Every structure is written in structure tokens, then in C-alpha cells.
Amino acid sequence: MLRAFALILLNLIALPAVAGTLSFVVVDATGQPIADAVVLAPVGSSSGEPIRFDWKYEMSQQDRMFQPHVLIVPLGSTVGFPNHDRFRHHVYSFSKGNRFEIELYGRDESRTVQFSHPGIIAVGCNIHDDMLGYIHVVETQYVGQSGVDGMVEMSLPGVGNTLQVWTPSVPQNYVSIPLPPTGDDPLKLVFEAGFKSASWRPAG
Amino acid sequence: VTFSHLSTRLAVLFGTLFAAVLLAVSMVVFFSVRTGAHAQVNREFAATVDLYKKLWTVSEEQLSDNAQIAAKDFGFRSAVATEDAPTIESALGNLSDRLDLKLAGVVLANGTAVNLPQEFVRATDLQNVLEANERSAGMLELGGRQYLAVSEPVLAPNRVGWVIFGTEIGSGSLSELESLSTIDLHAQIARPNAISRSFGNSITSATPLDSFLGTAMYALVLDYPMSKALAPYRGMFAAIVLAGAGGLILLGFGASFVARTVTSPIAALDAAAERLGSGEAFELEVQSQDEVGRLAQGFLSMAERIAVREADILKLSITDPETELPNRRALMARINELNGQDTDWCVAAFGIERFETIRDVIGQDATNLVVTQIAKELANTENASIVGRLSSAVLCVVFKGIPLESLEQRIRTLGLTRPHPVVLSRETVDVQLTAGLSDSRTATRMDALDTAVAALRQARCAQLPILVFDEVAFGDPSGTLSLMSDMIAGLSDDSIFVHYQPKLNCKSGRIESAEALVRWTHPRLGRIAPDRFITIAEETGHIRPLTEHVIRQVLQEQKLMAASGLNLSIAVNLSGRLVGDDDFIEWLLCTLEHRSGLSFEITETAVISDFAAALRNLNRLRAAGYETSIDDYGVGLSSLSYLKQIPASELKIDKHFIENLEPNSADALLVKSTIDLAHRLGMKVTCEGVEDQMTLDLLRLMGADFIQGFFISKPMPSSELVSISGSAPKSLYAQ
């Protein structure tokens, strides 16, 4: 009985982690790689195991820019907003559920905000209109983010059959696409013009 | 177009030219003025459009600046990002008041309209228009009002909506624009369909304006009435019209002046020419020294010369050119004069005998002198009214107030017709005159001069020195021509027919032949003597149809007589004129068709003109078996030379020699020797005109072959001949 329970428990822990990895390029309709694209594999309600990513939950301001431009953090995490510029910033977001405002703070000052709602947070600076950053508050371990070459490497949970993708070009929502067909052929994820939909194509 | 008056022509010509020049000038002025006005108005339009564009740009920039400021406001951004409509509305209201905006609204990223009709946003697909452009600016029509609108995105920091600001550009701003222009133009903002309407009498320009929605096109339409553009030139046009009218009035005066000075002398000349043409008297005053004056002068001298020439012609027309004596026309004029005076008058035609001989001897000029001399003598006669010359050898005197009988007596008494000498300067010519007289009584039906001349001819024929016109002897020559047309008609209606006079053969003592003689009973005039109408027919060329008719008649009747048992050889008379006519002989031979029992008597051998042709034709007849006789031998001009040449088989001695034949008379000697001569030449002899037994016996003794005459038989119709032959002793007629 105990052995059986232990097996089930093992399975429960092990299943999402062992489905495999996926690697592909995100390109736009003209074939140009898209940087800072975000790919999520939704896994439903959490098993309780806390989600952790191996990057800092931090969006610093440097040279009048948010660094990184796009940040993925687990739900409930606290994100730091350190200022590395010589001048002050007034960081804010009006995104639903995660609205915050960090009024003027100076160099090497850091403020933190805890995000308790999943979603996409557009972050701006009231002083510098051209400063823009995005924070994805997610409820899944299985995420990927493209580099400047558009490459994404991510692991898959083994459950579910859709992925959610996002680009800075359409920052309000995610686009759902099915999982790619299994096989060894390299793939690319192509966004249609307008970035409202995407599909898989063989790479090359 | 033709004009009957020179002045009308001049007036119309100058009027037309003037009007054409005036019209051309007016057209040039009008079009250049119009073009100039157009250009000026267009320049003004361009300035106005420039101004409007500047105003537009300034407004647009101002709006855009205000919209940017609003969109950047943190509180405003916060309200838009959180879709806090009441806050947005209050903020917009606040901005409208502060910035005096007529239009201020927000469209949220999800398409929700704030302070704008949601329906309008949906209908115009405004959200997509805004999304497609970073900023929009231009004309926007909303709720029936026209706005210059700009849009500005609201970034917080990503785009959460758009703020739209607008200022109204209705009639107010346009009337401001109108007032800024130096001309009284009318400005409006119109859609293309409105622009395309006709501005017929206006100068119009349409400048496209930006459209906020990018779909509907708008234009700033400026128009300016043509009449206003041309208004400054109205005075000039009026001046041109006045100048034209004044010019036409001047032209009218000018035309009447020209008519007075140029055309009225010409008209007078025209009228004078008209009168000259119809021979009436006219007066023409030469008033000027110009071409017209010289023309009138020339016309007058021409008229004078014409008058002189006319007098000459008149004189010539009534004068004999050789002797300058009055001519026939002058005599006629005098007779007509006397006719009107109710007085007796007579005409005497004096023929100068041997005139040609005299002329040949002494020459034309001297002869003219002789004639003049005789005329002078005649003019000295009492009662002589006028002496004229009718023809070269005939002088004519009209006597007044003397009866014809007395005149004849006086001429005799004076011995005017006796030979007497006419003394010329160097020689003396013996002259004899013959006179023919006529008077008003005979002249009632015929020309008095003609009758006098006819009397003269009659006198000469009668070898008398003086004779009064004998109308009966003269006959009526005017009937000749109608007689011939009557004769042609008679050929087809049996009024011309043939009688036959039998000939006795002295040897056999039988009637074997007869002579066909044509007869004519005129339906109106009764019997006409054959000599008369045959002579006329010969002279007028009608002898051929007459002869053809006779021949056809003879052929027909000869057949009928033969059918009745009377076989006669018929002799038909052929005129000498026809013997020479090849065509006629051809016809004759065709018609005869080799019938026998016909012979031909050639009459009037003297008139054979083409003797060679006549001989040829007579030989043809002979070769065809037809014998020919020489008719009426011994009278006229038949000669021995004919007798020798003409291939005749018979000689007919004329009745003149037979009628009064006495034994041992000269006629008897002539007849006897002629018969002998003919027999020697191998010809038979027929004697015509035998009227008694004694003559018949005498001729038989002389050896005549045939006898013809009333003693044997008078000419008679074929039917009568048939019946006589039936009752006569059987031996007399050939059967």
C-alpha cells in the first residue's frame, strides 16, 4: 500500500519533468528572427512544488532602458527594480491586477514589488516616455524566451497539447498554438503579419 | 446679292466691313480681358489657398501639441489605462474649456469611445484608422459639423488608447478667410461630388484637403462669379458698344454723303443713258471735274456723235447711195403721207431702157449722173411730189392730185417716154424710158410701187411705151405658194387626176396610144390650168411628187383599161428638170418593174441643166425598153442640137404650127421639112392640135406618123375612154 502510494507520488513528481526538451527559432512573416519572444507551456493547477527560474527576478533601469526588456517570473514572486542611472525614475504599471507605482527614486536605490496575479505587465517610466518593459507573471515551470537570434530552448511538461506564445509586437495577449509534431526535424515558429497568429514550419 | 443702287451697295459694304472690324476688336478685347481677369482671380485664389493652408497647418500643429500634452499627462494616462470613463470625460471637459476645443474625445484600445458617439466610431472603423497611423490629422465630419481633427496615441507605457482633438472649421473660419482675401470670393469645404457641380459662370478652384479618416476626400472650394471678375471692365465694354453705335451713325451720314456726291451724278448718268437707249431727249448737267464728271462729259460727246450718226443712218436709210435720190423707203413714206391726206395720187415707174448697156459704155459714175439728170427732168413734171430710185434702172415718181388717166395722157403729151438725149459734160446719151402706172385704187390690195413696177414689166413685155397696171393679166403671185401646198394635198384626195388624149396611128388608122395629161380640180378655185400649176411646180420643186403621182395613176388605170379590153400605150410627160435627176430615174425604173406600154415625152428640154446626166438617164430608159419623145418641138428653146443629141425615137411638132396649117404656107413648109428631117434621123413624128379633117389629110400627105388633137379626141378620163372605145368602130381602137 505504501509502495503503491510511493509509486504514485513518484509519478506525480516525475511526470512533468521528464517529457523532453524543444528547440526552435521564432521568426516573423518576413523570416527575421524575433528577440524576446516568450513561449509558455500551461500545465494547469500547480502540484504545489514552487516554481523557480534560474534568473534574477529583477528589472533594472540602465541608460534609460529597462534591463531586461522582457522578464519572466513565477506567480507571487517579488521583483526588484534597481536604478543604475544617474537620474531618477518613476516606474509604474497600469496592468490589471498588478498595478503599481514606484515614485521617483534615485541611483542605486532599489524598490521591489510582489506580483500576486498572473499576466503580462507593461512597465513604463513616467519621466521617460520611451522606456518600456514587460514582466510575465506565470504559473508554469515550462517557459522559453528567444534570444536576439530568435532561438528558444525549453523543456516540455508532457501534458497538454498547446503552447502560448507572445511577442513585444502584440504585447496585450498570448497566442495559442498546438504542440509541434514529434520528430527530429528542426522547426521554426513563424508569426503571421500582424502577430495575431503563428504556426510551425520545418526549419531551413 | 445684287443691288439696284450704288449707294445701297456702298453703305452695305462699308457697314459690313465696319461691323466686322468692330466685332473682331470687341472679341479680342473681351477675350483678353476675360483671360486677364481669370489670371488675376486665379492669382488671388492661389494666395488665399496658401493662406488657408498656413492657417490649417498652424491649427493642426496647435491641436497636435495640445493632444500630445494631454496624452502625456500621467493622470490622464492612468485614467485611460484603467478605462476610467468618468475621469476621462471630466479631464476632456476640462481640456476643452481650457483649450477652447470643439471636439475632444478618446478611443480606448478596445474600441470603446469616450466623449464620442460609439456609433460613429463603429461606423467609421475609427479604431483601425487610428491603429494604422502613428497620428492622424485632417478633415473630420461629425454630427453635421466639419472639424480639423488630430489624434494622439496614449501610451501607458504601451498604447492604451487615442486622444482626438478637433477645432471646427465651419462657416466662421471660412468667412474669416473670405474677408482676408482682396476679392469678394466665396469659400467652402466640399466633398468631391459637391465640387463636381457646374460653376458655369464662375471661376472656381478646388484644393484637396487631408481627410482624417483617409477615406472621404475634401477640398477647399473657392469660387468667384465671372460677372464680378468682369465688373471693372464694364465701362470699357460700354465704351466699345457706344463707339460702334456712333461709328454706324457716322457711316450712315457718310453713305448718304457718298450717295449725294458720287452716286447721284452716276444715277443721273444712268437715267440719261436709259433715255438715250430708248431714243428720247435728255438733259445732263456736268457738275464735277472728277472721274464721274469726265464720264458724264464723255457720255455727252458720245451722245452727240450718236445723234449725228443716227441722222446719217436715217438719211442713208431713205437715200439711194449712188445718186442721193430718195429710195424706196422714202417713196413709201411719201405714199403713206398722201394716204393720210385724203387726196388722189398716182405712181409712175420709169424704166431706163438698155440701162446695162449704157452703164457698160459710159461707166458707173456717168450713169449715176444720167440717172440724176433724168430724175431732175421728171421732178419738173407738174404734180410730181417726189422722185426716187427703186432699183438701178427704175426711177419712180409719186404724183399728187392727178387722176391716173390724166397722168397717162400728160406723160404721152410731154413725150417723157420718147427717146431723147441726156447731155453730160462730155458726152450725150440717148435715153428711152418705159412707164408703168399705178394709183391708190390698185394699191388698196397691193403695194403701189410693186404694182407700178409690174406695170412697167407688162409694158415692156407688150412692147408699149406706157401701160397702166392690169391686175387681171398680173394674176396673184401670192397664191403660188399656197397653191403648191394645196396641190400636195390634192395628190392624195383625187382632186388631181389624169386624162388621156388618144393618138391616131396614120399608118394603121387605129388608136394605139394616148398621152396622159394631168388635171386638177381645186376644191375652192375650181379647175386650174395645167400650164399654170405645172409651171409653178417646176419652179418650186414640186414637179417630182406630181410626176410620181401621175405615173402611179397611169400604171393603175392602164391596167384597168386593159382589163376592160382597151390596150393603149401611154405617153407620160417628163419635165426636163426630172430627166437630169438620177434619183428620180432610179425610182421610175423601180416603179415600172419592166412594164411595157409606156413612153415618155420630154418637155422643157431647155431646162436640162446637167446635160450629161440627162443623156445618161435617157439612155437608161431606152435600154430598159422605154421610148422617149421630144415634146413641143419648134417652140421655146428646143434646138437642132438637141435633136441630134437626145436619143429620142419620136418628135412631137407643137400645135402652133398645126393649128392654122394651110397648104403651101410657111408653116406647111416647116412642118413638112421637120417631118422629113425627123424621118431622116430615124424618128417618128406626132402632130398635135389637129382640129379638122383637112389638116389631118394634109399631115397624112406630109408623112406624119401620129395625129393628136380635138379632131381625133379631146382628153378624157380612162373610164370614158373605155366606154367610147367600146362604142367606136371596132377597127379604130387597138384591142
PDB file of C-alpha atoms in Angstrom, chain B residues 66-234:
ATOM      1  CA  ASN B  66      -2.317  70.122 -27.086  1.00  0.00           C
ATOM      2  CA  ALA B  67      -3.188  66.482 -27.785  1.00  0.00           C
ATOM      3  CA  GLN B  68       0.357  65.419 -27.040  1.00  0.00           C
ATOM      4  CA  ILE B  69       0.380  67.290 -23.796  1.00  0.00           C
ATOM      5  CA  ALA B  70      -2.891  65.712 -22.775  1.00  0.00           C
ATOM      6  CA  ALA B  71      -1.762  62.227 -23.800  1.00  0.00           C
ATOM      7  CA  LYS B  72       1.410  62.547 -21.791  1.00  0.00           C
ATOM      8  CA  ASP B  73      -0.331  63.631 -18.607  1.00  0.00           C
ATOM      9  CA  PHE B  74       0.166  60.839 -16.089  1.00  0.00           C
ATOM     10  CA  GLY B  75      -3.216  61.219 -14.548  1.00  0.00           C
ATOM     11  CA  PHE B  76      -4.866  61.207 -17.943  1.00  0.00           C
ATOM     12  CA  ARG B  77      -2.827  58.183 -18.950  1.00  0.00           C
ATOM     13  CA  SER B  78      -3.793  56.497 -15.733  1.00  0.00           C
ATOM     14  CA  ALA B  79      -7.453  57.134 -16.399  1.00  0.00           C
ATOM     15  CA  VAL B  80      -7.226  55.870 -19.991  1.00  0.00           C
ATOM     16  CA  ALA B  81      -5.161  52.820 -18.997  1.00  0.00           C
ATOM     17  CA  THR B  82      -7.683  51.915 -16.340  1.00  0.00           C
ATOM     18  CA  GLU B  83     -10.569  52.697 -18.672  1.00  0.00           C
ATOM     19  CA  ASP B  84     -11.936  55.106 -16.148  1.00  0.00           C
ATOM     20  CA  ALA B  85     -14.542  56.747 -18.422  1.00  0.00           C
ATOM     21  CA  PRO B  86     -15.929  59.309 -15.924  1.00  0.00           C
ATOM     22  CA  THR B  87     -12.440  60.581 -15.161  1.00  0.00           C
ATOM     23  CA  ILE B  88     -11.557  60.713 -18.868  1.00  0.00           C
ATOM     24  CA  GLU B  89     -14.728  62.635 -19.647  1.00  0.00           C
ATOM     25  CA  SER B  90     -14.111  65.150 -16.893  1.00  0.00           C
ATOM     26  CA  ALA B  91     -10.491  65.550 -17.990  1.00  0.00           C
ATOM     27  CA  LEU B  92     -11.613  66.104 -21.600  1.00  0.00           C
ATOM     28  CA  GLY B  93     -14.217  68.629 -20.494  1.00  0.00           C
ATOM     29  CA  ASN B  94     -11.556  70.457 -18.531  1.00  0.00           C
ATOM     30  CA  LEU B  95      -9.217  70.464 -21.560  1.00  0.00           C
ATOM     31  CA  SER B  96     -11.998  71.633 -23.915  1.00  0.00           C
ATOM     32  CA  ASP B  97     -12.682  74.602 -21.756  1.00  0.00           C
ATOM     33  CA  ARG B  98      -9.054  75.441 -21.275  1.00  0.00           C
ATOM     34  CA  LEU B  99      -8.017  74.993 -24.907  1.00  0.00           C
ATOM     35  CA  ASP B 100     -11.293  76.107 -26.454  1.00  0.00           C
ATOM     36  CA  LEU B 101     -11.714  72.812 -28.269  1.00  0.00           C
ATOM     37  CA  LYS B 102     -14.825  71.997 -30.237  1.00  0.00           C
ATOM     38  CA  LEU B 103     -14.011  68.316 -30.339  1.00  0.00           C
ATOM     39  CA  ALA B 104     -12.250  66.285 -27.630  1.00  0.00           C
ATOM     40  CA  GLY B 105     -12.600  62.527 -27.241  1.00  0.00           C
ATOM     41  CA  VAL B 106     -10.824  59.306 -26.508  1.00  0.00           C
ATOM     42  CA  VAL B 107     -10.935  55.941 -28.161  1.00  0.00           C
ATOM     43  CA  LEU B 108      -9.705  53.181 -25.893  1.00  0.00           C
ATOM     44  CA  ALA B 109      -7.522  50.341 -27.187  1.00  0.00           C
ATOM     45  CA  ASN B 110     -10.517  48.019 -27.013  1.00  0.00           C
ATOM     46  CA  GLY B 111     -12.526  50.362 -29.247  1.00  0.00           C
ATOM     47  CA  THR B 112     -14.636  51.961 -26.569  1.00  0.00           C
ATOM     48  CA  ALA B 113     -15.419  55.605 -27.302  1.00  0.00           C
ATOM     49  CA  VAL B 114     -15.305  58.193 -24.589  1.00  0.00           C
ATOM     50  CA  ASN B 115     -16.880  61.618 -25.241  1.00  0.00           C
ATOM     51  CA  LEU B 116     -17.505  60.499 -28.822  1.00  0.00           C
ATOM     52  CA  PRO B 117     -20.576  58.728 -30.231  1.00  0.00           C
ATOM     53  CA  GLN B 118     -19.831  54.996 -30.061  1.00  0.00           C
ATOM     54  CA  GLU B 119     -21.879  54.597 -33.203  1.00  0.00           C
ATOM     55  CA  PHE B 120     -19.621  56.988 -35.079  1.00  0.00           C
ATOM     56  CA  VAL B 121     -16.503  55.085 -34.014  1.00  0.00           C
ATOM     57  CA  ARG B 122     -18.004  51.805 -35.187  1.00  0.00           C
ATOM     58  CA  ALA B 123     -19.323  53.170 -38.452  1.00  0.00           C
ATOM     59  CA  THR B 124     -16.067  54.823 -39.419  1.00  0.00           C
ATOM     60  CA  ASP B 125     -13.943  51.886 -38.196  1.00  0.00           C
ATOM     61  CA  LEU B 126     -12.089  54.573 -36.306  1.00  0.00           C
ATOM     62  CA  GLN B 127     -10.055  52.179 -34.173  1.00  0.00           C
ATOM     63  CA  ASN B 128      -8.398  50.621 -37.205  1.00  0.00           C
ATOM     64  CA  VAL B 129      -7.762  54.023 -38.755  1.00  0.00           C
ATOM     65  CA  LEU B 130      -6.038  55.084 -35.545  1.00  0.00           C
ATOM     66  CA  GLU B 131      -4.080  51.857 -35.276  1.00  0.00           C
ATOM     67  CA  ALA B 132      -2.883  52.125 -38.849  1.00  0.00           C
ATOM     68  CA  ASN B 133      -1.280  55.526 -38.300  1.00  0.00           C
ATOM     69  CA  GLU B 134       1.005  56.864 -35.632  1.00  0.00           C
ATOM     70  CA  ARG B 135      -1.034  60.068 -35.799  1.00  0.00           C
ATOM     71  CA  SER B 136      -3.976  61.143 -37.918  1.00  0.00           C
ATOM     72  CA  ALA B 137      -4.825  64.656 -38.939  1.00  0.00           C
ATOM     73  CA  GLY B 138      -7.343  66.190 -41.324  1.00  0.00           C
ATOM     74  CA  MET B 139     -10.950  66.915 -42.044  1.00  0.00           C
ATOM     75  CA  LEU B 140     -13.461  65.055 -39.947  1.00  0.00           C
ATOM     76  CA  GLU B 141     -17.179  65.350 -40.369  1.00  0.00           C
ATOM     77  CA  LEU B 142     -19.127  64.552 -37.239  1.00  0.00           C
ATOM     78  CA  GLY B 143     -22.707  65.289 -36.413  1.00  0.00           C
ATOM     79  CA  GLY B 144     -23.049  67.541 -39.427  1.00  0.00           C
ATOM     80  CA  ARG B 145     -20.142  69.690 -38.448  1.00  0.00           C
ATOM     81  CA  GLN B 146     -16.755  69.924 -40.038  1.00  0.00           C
ATOM     82  CA  TYR B 147     -13.652  69.717 -37.873  1.00  0.00           C
ATOM     83  CA  LEU B 148      -9.951  69.853 -38.339  1.00  0.00           C
ATOM     84  CA  ALA B 149      -9.054  66.885 -36.116  1.00  0.00           C
ATOM     85  CA  VAL B 150      -5.800  65.338 -34.897  1.00  0.00           C
ATOM     86  CA  SER B 151      -5.216  62.135 -32.969  1.00  0.00           C
ATOM     87  CA  GLU B 152      -2.516  61.255 -30.492  1.00  0.00           C
ATOM     88  CA  PRO B 153      -1.876  57.785 -29.061  1.00  0.00           C
ATOM     89  CA  VAL B 154      -1.968  57.431 -25.265  1.00  0.00           C
ATOM     90  CA  LEU B 155       0.961  55.295 -24.126  1.00  0.00           C
ATOM     91  CA  ALA B 156       0.952  53.879 -20.600  1.00  0.00           C
ATOM     92  CA  PRO B 157       3.516  52.779 -21.391  1.00  0.00           C
ATOM     93  CA  ASN B 158       2.072  50.616 -24.136  1.00  0.00           C
ATOM     94  CA  ARG B 159      -0.737  52.112 -26.241  1.00  0.00           C
ATOM     95  CA  VAL B 160      -3.942  52.131 -24.264  1.00  0.00           C
ATOM     96  CA  GLY B 161      -5.974  54.498 -26.449  1.00  0.00           C
ATOM     97  CA  TRP B 162      -6.034  57.619 -28.541  1.00  0.00           C
ATOM     98  CA  VAL B 163      -6.972  61.121 -27.725  1.00  0.00           C
ATOM     99  CA  ILE B 164      -8.735  63.061 -30.537  1.00  0.00           C
ATOM    100  CA  PHE B 165      -8.820  66.865 -30.546  1.00  0.00           C
ATOM    101  CA  GLY B 166     -10.568  68.971 -33.143  1.00  0.00           C
ATOM    102  CA  THR B 167     -11.425  72.542 -33.977  1.00  0.00           C
ATOM    103  CA  GLU B 168     -14.437  73.475 -36.037  1.00  0.00           C
ATOM    104  CA  ILE B 169     -13.739  74.875 -39.473  1.00  0.00           C
ATOM    105  CA  GLY B 170     -17.266  75.819 -40.333  1.00  0.00           C
ATOM    106  CA  SER B 171     -18.565  78.980 -41.942  1.00  0.00           C
ATOM    107  CA  GLY B 172     -16.914  81.124 -39.319  1.00  0.00           C
ATOM    108  CA  SER B 173     -13.331  80.324 -40.218  1.00  0.00           C
ATOM    109  CA  LEU B 174     -14.164  80.355 -43.905  1.00  0.00           C
ATOM    110  CA  SER B 175     -15.791  83.781 -43.749  1.00  0.00           C
ATOM    111  CA  GLU B 176     -12.692  84.927 -41.956  1.00  0.00           C
ATOM    112  CA  LEU B 177     -10.707  83.541 -44.843  1.00  0.00           C
ATOM    113  CA  GLU B 178     -13.037  85.286 -47.304  1.00  0.00           C
ATOM    114  CA  SER B 179     -12.580  88.575 -45.524  1.00  0.00           C
ATOM    115  CA  LEU B 180      -8.794  88.175 -45.696  1.00  0.00           C
ATOM    116  CA  SER B 181      -8.901  87.927 -49.471  1.00  0.00           C
ATOM    117  CA  THR B 182      -8.695  91.087 -51.554  1.00  0.00           C
ATOM    118  CA  ILE B 183     -11.517  89.918 -53.773  1.00  0.00           C
ATOM    119  CA  ASP B 184     -15.012  89.019 -52.793  1.00  0.00           C
ATOM    120  CA  LEU B 185     -14.569  85.282 -53.201  1.00  0.00           C
ATOM    121  CA  HIS B 186     -16.717  82.564 -51.703  1.00  0.00           C
ATOM    122  CA  ALA B 187     -15.047  79.725 -49.828  1.00  0.00           C
ATOM    123  CA  GLN B 188     -16.484  76.398 -48.778  1.00  0.00           C
ATOM    124  CA  ILE B 189     -15.354  72.955 -47.800  1.00  0.00           C
ATOM    125  CA  ALA B 190     -16.943  70.436 -50.097  1.00  0.00           C
ATOM    126  CA  ARG B 191     -16.830  66.788 -50.864  1.00  0.00           C
ATOM    127  CA  PRO B 192     -15.821  65.714 -54.370  1.00  0.00           C
ATOM    128  CA  ASN B 193     -19.375  65.099 -55.514  1.00  0.00           C
ATOM    129  CA  ALA B 194     -20.225  68.585 -54.430  1.00  0.00           C
ATOM    130  CA  ILE B 195     -17.172  70.019 -56.193  1.00  0.00           C
ATOM    131  CA  SER B 196     -18.043  68.490 -59.473  1.00  0.00           C
ATOM    132  CA  ARG B 197     -21.208  70.552 -59.846  1.00  0.00           C
ATOM    133  CA  SER B 198     -21.136  73.118 -62.581  1.00  0.00           C
ATOM    134  CA  PHE B 199     -19.774  76.524 -61.845  1.00  0.00           C
ATOM    135  CA  GLY B 200     -20.644  77.753 -65.346  1.00  0.00           C
ATOM    136  CA  ASN B 201     -20.413  81.445 -64.781  1.00  0.00           C
ATOM    137  CA  SER B 202     -17.820  81.321 -62.023  1.00  0.00           C
ATOM    138  CA  ILE B 203     -14.104  81.000 -61.729  1.00  0.00           C
ATOM    139  CA  THR B 204     -13.507  78.059 -59.426  1.00  0.00           C
ATOM    140  CA  SER B 205     -10.585  76.372 -57.793  1.00  0.00           C
ATOM    141  CA  ALA B 206     -10.621  73.246 -55.669  1.00  0.00           C
ATOM    142  CA  THR B 207      -7.711  72.445 -53.390  1.00  0.00           C
ATOM    143  CA  PRO B 208      -7.734  68.958 -51.861  1.00  0.00           C
ATOM    144  CA  LEU B 209      -7.604  68.825 -48.054  1.00  0.00           C
ATOM    145  CA  ASP B 210      -6.316  65.973 -45.881  1.00  0.00           C
ATOM    146  CA  SER B 211      -9.003  63.683 -44.600  1.00  0.00           C
ATOM    147  CA  PHE B 212      -8.821  62.480 -41.039  1.00  0.00           C
ATOM    148  CA  LEU B 213     -10.319  59.114 -41.890  1.00  0.00           C
ATOM    149  CA  GLY B 214      -8.329  58.902 -45.100  1.00  0.00           C
ATOM    150  CA  THR B 215     -11.386  57.831 -47.000  1.00  0.00           C
ATOM    151  CA  ALA B 216     -13.603  60.747 -47.759  1.00  0.00           C
ATOM    152  CA  MET B 217     -11.889  63.416 -49.821  1.00  0.00           C
ATOM    153  CA  TYR B 218     -12.449  67.060 -49.034  1.00  0.00           C
ATOM    154  CA  ALA B 219     -11.497  70.137 -50.881  1.00  0.00           C
ATOM    155  CA  LEU B 220     -11.351  73.819 -50.226  1.00  0.00           C
ATOM    156  CA  VAL B 221     -13.516  75.225 -52.997  1.00  0.00           C
ATOM    157  CA  LEU B 222     -13.106  78.852 -53.902  1.00  0.00           C
ATOM    158  CA  ASP B 223     -15.360  80.462 -56.418  1.00  0.00           C
ATOM    159  CA  TYR B 224     -15.798  83.892 -57.761  1.00  0.00           C
ATOM    160  CA  PRO B 225     -18.568  84.990 -60.128  1.00  0.00           C
ATOM    161  CA  MET B 226     -17.393  85.811 -63.657  1.00  0.00           C
ATOM    162  CA  SER B 227     -19.620  88.855 -63.660  1.00  0.00           C
ATOM    163  CA  LYS B 228     -17.768  90.255 -60.654  1.00  0.00           C
ATOM    164  CA  ALA B 229     -14.421  89.472 -62.272  1.00  0.00           C
ATOM    165  CA  LEU B 230     -15.514  91.360 -65.368  1.00  0.00           C
ATOM    166  CA  ALA B 231     -17.219  94.166 -63.474  1.00  0.00           C
ATOM    167  CA  PRO B 232     -14.232  96.552 -63.659  1.00  0.00           C
ATOM    168  CA  TYR B 233     -14.266  96.256 -67.461  1.00  0.00           C
ATOM    169  CA  ARG B 234     -17.944  97.001 -67.870  1.00  0.00           C
TER     170      ARG B 234
END
